[in-house]
Tab-separated table of C-alpha atoms in Angstrom:
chain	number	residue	atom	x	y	z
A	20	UNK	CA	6.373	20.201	13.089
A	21	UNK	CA	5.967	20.057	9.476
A	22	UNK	CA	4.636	16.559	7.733
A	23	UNK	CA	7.719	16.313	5.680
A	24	UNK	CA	9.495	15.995	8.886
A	25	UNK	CA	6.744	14.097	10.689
A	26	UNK	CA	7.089	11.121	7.951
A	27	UNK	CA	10.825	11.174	7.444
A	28	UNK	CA	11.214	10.548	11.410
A	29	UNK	CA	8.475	8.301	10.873
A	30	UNK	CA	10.138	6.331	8.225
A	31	UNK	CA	13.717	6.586	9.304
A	32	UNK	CA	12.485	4.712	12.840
A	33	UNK	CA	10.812	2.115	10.616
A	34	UNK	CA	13.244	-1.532	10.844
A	35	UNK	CA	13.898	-2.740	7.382
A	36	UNK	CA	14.584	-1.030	3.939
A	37	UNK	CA	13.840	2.397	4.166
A	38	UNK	CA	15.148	5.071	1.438
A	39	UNK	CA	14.981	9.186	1.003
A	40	UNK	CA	13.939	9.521	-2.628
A	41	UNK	CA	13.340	13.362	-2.845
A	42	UNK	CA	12.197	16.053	-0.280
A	43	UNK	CA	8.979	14.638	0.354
A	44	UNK	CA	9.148	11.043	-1.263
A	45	UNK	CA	10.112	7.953	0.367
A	46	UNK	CA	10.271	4.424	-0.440
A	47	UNK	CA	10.030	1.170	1.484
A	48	UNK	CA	10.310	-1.990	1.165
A	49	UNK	CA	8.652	-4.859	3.453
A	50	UNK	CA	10.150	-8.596	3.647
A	51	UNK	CA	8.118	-11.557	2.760
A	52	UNK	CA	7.303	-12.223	6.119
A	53	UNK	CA	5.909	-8.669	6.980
A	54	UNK	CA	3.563	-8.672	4.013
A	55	UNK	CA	1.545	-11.890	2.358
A	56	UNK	CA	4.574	-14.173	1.395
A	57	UNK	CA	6.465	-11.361	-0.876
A	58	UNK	CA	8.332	-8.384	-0.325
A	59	UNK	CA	6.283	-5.434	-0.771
A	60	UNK	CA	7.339	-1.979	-1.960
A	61	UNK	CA	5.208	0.626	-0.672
A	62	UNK	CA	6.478	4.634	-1.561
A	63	UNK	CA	5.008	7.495	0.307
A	64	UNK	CA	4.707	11.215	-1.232
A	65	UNK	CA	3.417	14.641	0.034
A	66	UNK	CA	2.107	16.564	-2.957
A	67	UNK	CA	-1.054	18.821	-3.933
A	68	UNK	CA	-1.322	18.845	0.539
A	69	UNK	CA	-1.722	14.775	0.798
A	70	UNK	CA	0.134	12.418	2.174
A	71	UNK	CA	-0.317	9.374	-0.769
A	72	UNK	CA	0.727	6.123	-0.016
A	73	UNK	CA	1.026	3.143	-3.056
A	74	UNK	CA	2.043	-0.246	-2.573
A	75	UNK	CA	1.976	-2.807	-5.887
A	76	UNK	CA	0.243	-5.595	-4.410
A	77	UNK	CA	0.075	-8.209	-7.233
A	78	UNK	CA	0.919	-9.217	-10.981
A	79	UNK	CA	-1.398	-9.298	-13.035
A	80	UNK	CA	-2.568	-13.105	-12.839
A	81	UNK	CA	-5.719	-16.061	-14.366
A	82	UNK	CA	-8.256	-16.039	-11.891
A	83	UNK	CA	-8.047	-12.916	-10.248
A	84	UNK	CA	-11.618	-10.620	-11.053
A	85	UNK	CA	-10.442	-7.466	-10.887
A	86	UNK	CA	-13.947	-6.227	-10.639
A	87	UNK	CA	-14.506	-7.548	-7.211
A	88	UNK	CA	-11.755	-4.572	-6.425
A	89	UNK	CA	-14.887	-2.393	-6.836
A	90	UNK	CA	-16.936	-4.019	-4.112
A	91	UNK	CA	-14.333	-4.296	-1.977
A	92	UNK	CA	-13.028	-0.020	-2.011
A	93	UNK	CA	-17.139	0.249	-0.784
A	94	UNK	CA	-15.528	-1.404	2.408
A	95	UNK	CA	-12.410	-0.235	2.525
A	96	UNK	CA	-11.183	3.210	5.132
A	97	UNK	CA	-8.570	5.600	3.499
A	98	UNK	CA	-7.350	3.283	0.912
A	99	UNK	CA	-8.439	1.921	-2.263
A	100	UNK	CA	-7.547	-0.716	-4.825
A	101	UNK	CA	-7.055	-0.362	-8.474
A	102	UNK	CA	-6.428	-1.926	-11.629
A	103	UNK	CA	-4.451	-0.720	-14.451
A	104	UNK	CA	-4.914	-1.740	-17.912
A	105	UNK	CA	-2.677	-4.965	-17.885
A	106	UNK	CA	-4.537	-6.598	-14.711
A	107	UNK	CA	-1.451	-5.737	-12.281
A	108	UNK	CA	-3.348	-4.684	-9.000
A	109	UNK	CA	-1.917	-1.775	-6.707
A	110	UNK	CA	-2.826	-0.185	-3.447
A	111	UNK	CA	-3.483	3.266	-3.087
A	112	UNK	CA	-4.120	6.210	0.095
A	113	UNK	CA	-4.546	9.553	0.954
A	114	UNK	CA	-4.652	11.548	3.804
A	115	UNK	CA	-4.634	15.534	4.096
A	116	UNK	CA	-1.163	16.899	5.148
A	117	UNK	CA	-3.001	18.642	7.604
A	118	UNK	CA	-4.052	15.226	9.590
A	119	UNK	CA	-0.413	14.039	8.889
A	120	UNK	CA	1.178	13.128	12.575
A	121	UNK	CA	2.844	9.789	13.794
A	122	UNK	CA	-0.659	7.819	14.343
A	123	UNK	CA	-1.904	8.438	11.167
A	124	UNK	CA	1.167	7.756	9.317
A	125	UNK	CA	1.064	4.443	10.890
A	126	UNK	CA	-2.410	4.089	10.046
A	127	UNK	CA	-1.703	4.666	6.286
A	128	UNK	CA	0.827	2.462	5.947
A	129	UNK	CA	-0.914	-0.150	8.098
A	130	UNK	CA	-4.329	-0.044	5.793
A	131	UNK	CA	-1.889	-0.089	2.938
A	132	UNK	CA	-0.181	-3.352	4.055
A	133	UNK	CA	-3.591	-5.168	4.650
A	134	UNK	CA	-4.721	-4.246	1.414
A	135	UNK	CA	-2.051	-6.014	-0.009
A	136	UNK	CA	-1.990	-8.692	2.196
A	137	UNK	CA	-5.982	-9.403	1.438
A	138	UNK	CA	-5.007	-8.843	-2.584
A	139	UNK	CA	-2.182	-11.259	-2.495
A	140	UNK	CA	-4.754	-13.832	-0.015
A	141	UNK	CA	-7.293	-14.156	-2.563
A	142	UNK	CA	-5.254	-14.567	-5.606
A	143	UNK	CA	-3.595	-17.341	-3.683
A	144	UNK	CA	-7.212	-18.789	-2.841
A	145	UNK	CA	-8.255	-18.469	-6.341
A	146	UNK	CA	-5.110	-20.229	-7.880
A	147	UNK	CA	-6.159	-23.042	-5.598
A	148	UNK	CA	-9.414	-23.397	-6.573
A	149	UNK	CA	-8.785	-23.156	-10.209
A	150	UNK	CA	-6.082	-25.991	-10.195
A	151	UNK	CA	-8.161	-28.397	-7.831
């Protein structure tokens, strides 16, 4: 089966907001409950042969070090987090189309989710201990 398929059956199963956005794009959308306190929208592509995953985690926000983002990708499996120029903080993965089946789809999309969930954590732990 090709991966285009794989992930659209994947992501047609999933409960929630789920949306075709091309061939081989797809977007979704978590509720607040399912991912740190806010909805999360996550989109997944297939392009170059990976399966990429994003997810924008969290505003960019006082108190938040982006720099600790470095230590933490040395930690991290199949994702990583990044910074753009304004401070806004986004979750990224890859995986090769070749490896693409339900598990690892799952996988992806899992890591994804507790990236954002640990992002959106600590800027809610730092936001405490800057107004105590």
């Amino acid at each position: 089966m090709a991966a285009v398929d794989i992930v659209q059956a994947y992501v047609a199963a999933l409960p929630g907001e789920t949306r075709r956005l091309g061939h081989a794009e797809w977007g979704l959308t978590l509720p607040e409950a399912s991912a740190g306190g806010h909805a999360l929208d996550m989109s997944l592509r297939i392009e170059q042969e990976l399966l990429r995953a994003q997810a924008f985690a969290l505003p960019a926000q006082e108190g938040v070090e982006p720099w600790l983002l470095l230590h933490w990708n040395r930690q991290t499996r199949i994702v990583r987090l990044a910074c753009t120029r304004s401070g806004d903080i986004w979750v990224h993965g890859d995986l090769p189309v070749a490896a693409v089946d339900e598990k690892t789809v799952d996988r992806l999309l899992g890591l994804v989710v507790e990236g954002a969930i640990a992002v959106r954590s600590y800027a809610a732990s730092a936001s405490s201990a800057s107004s105590a």
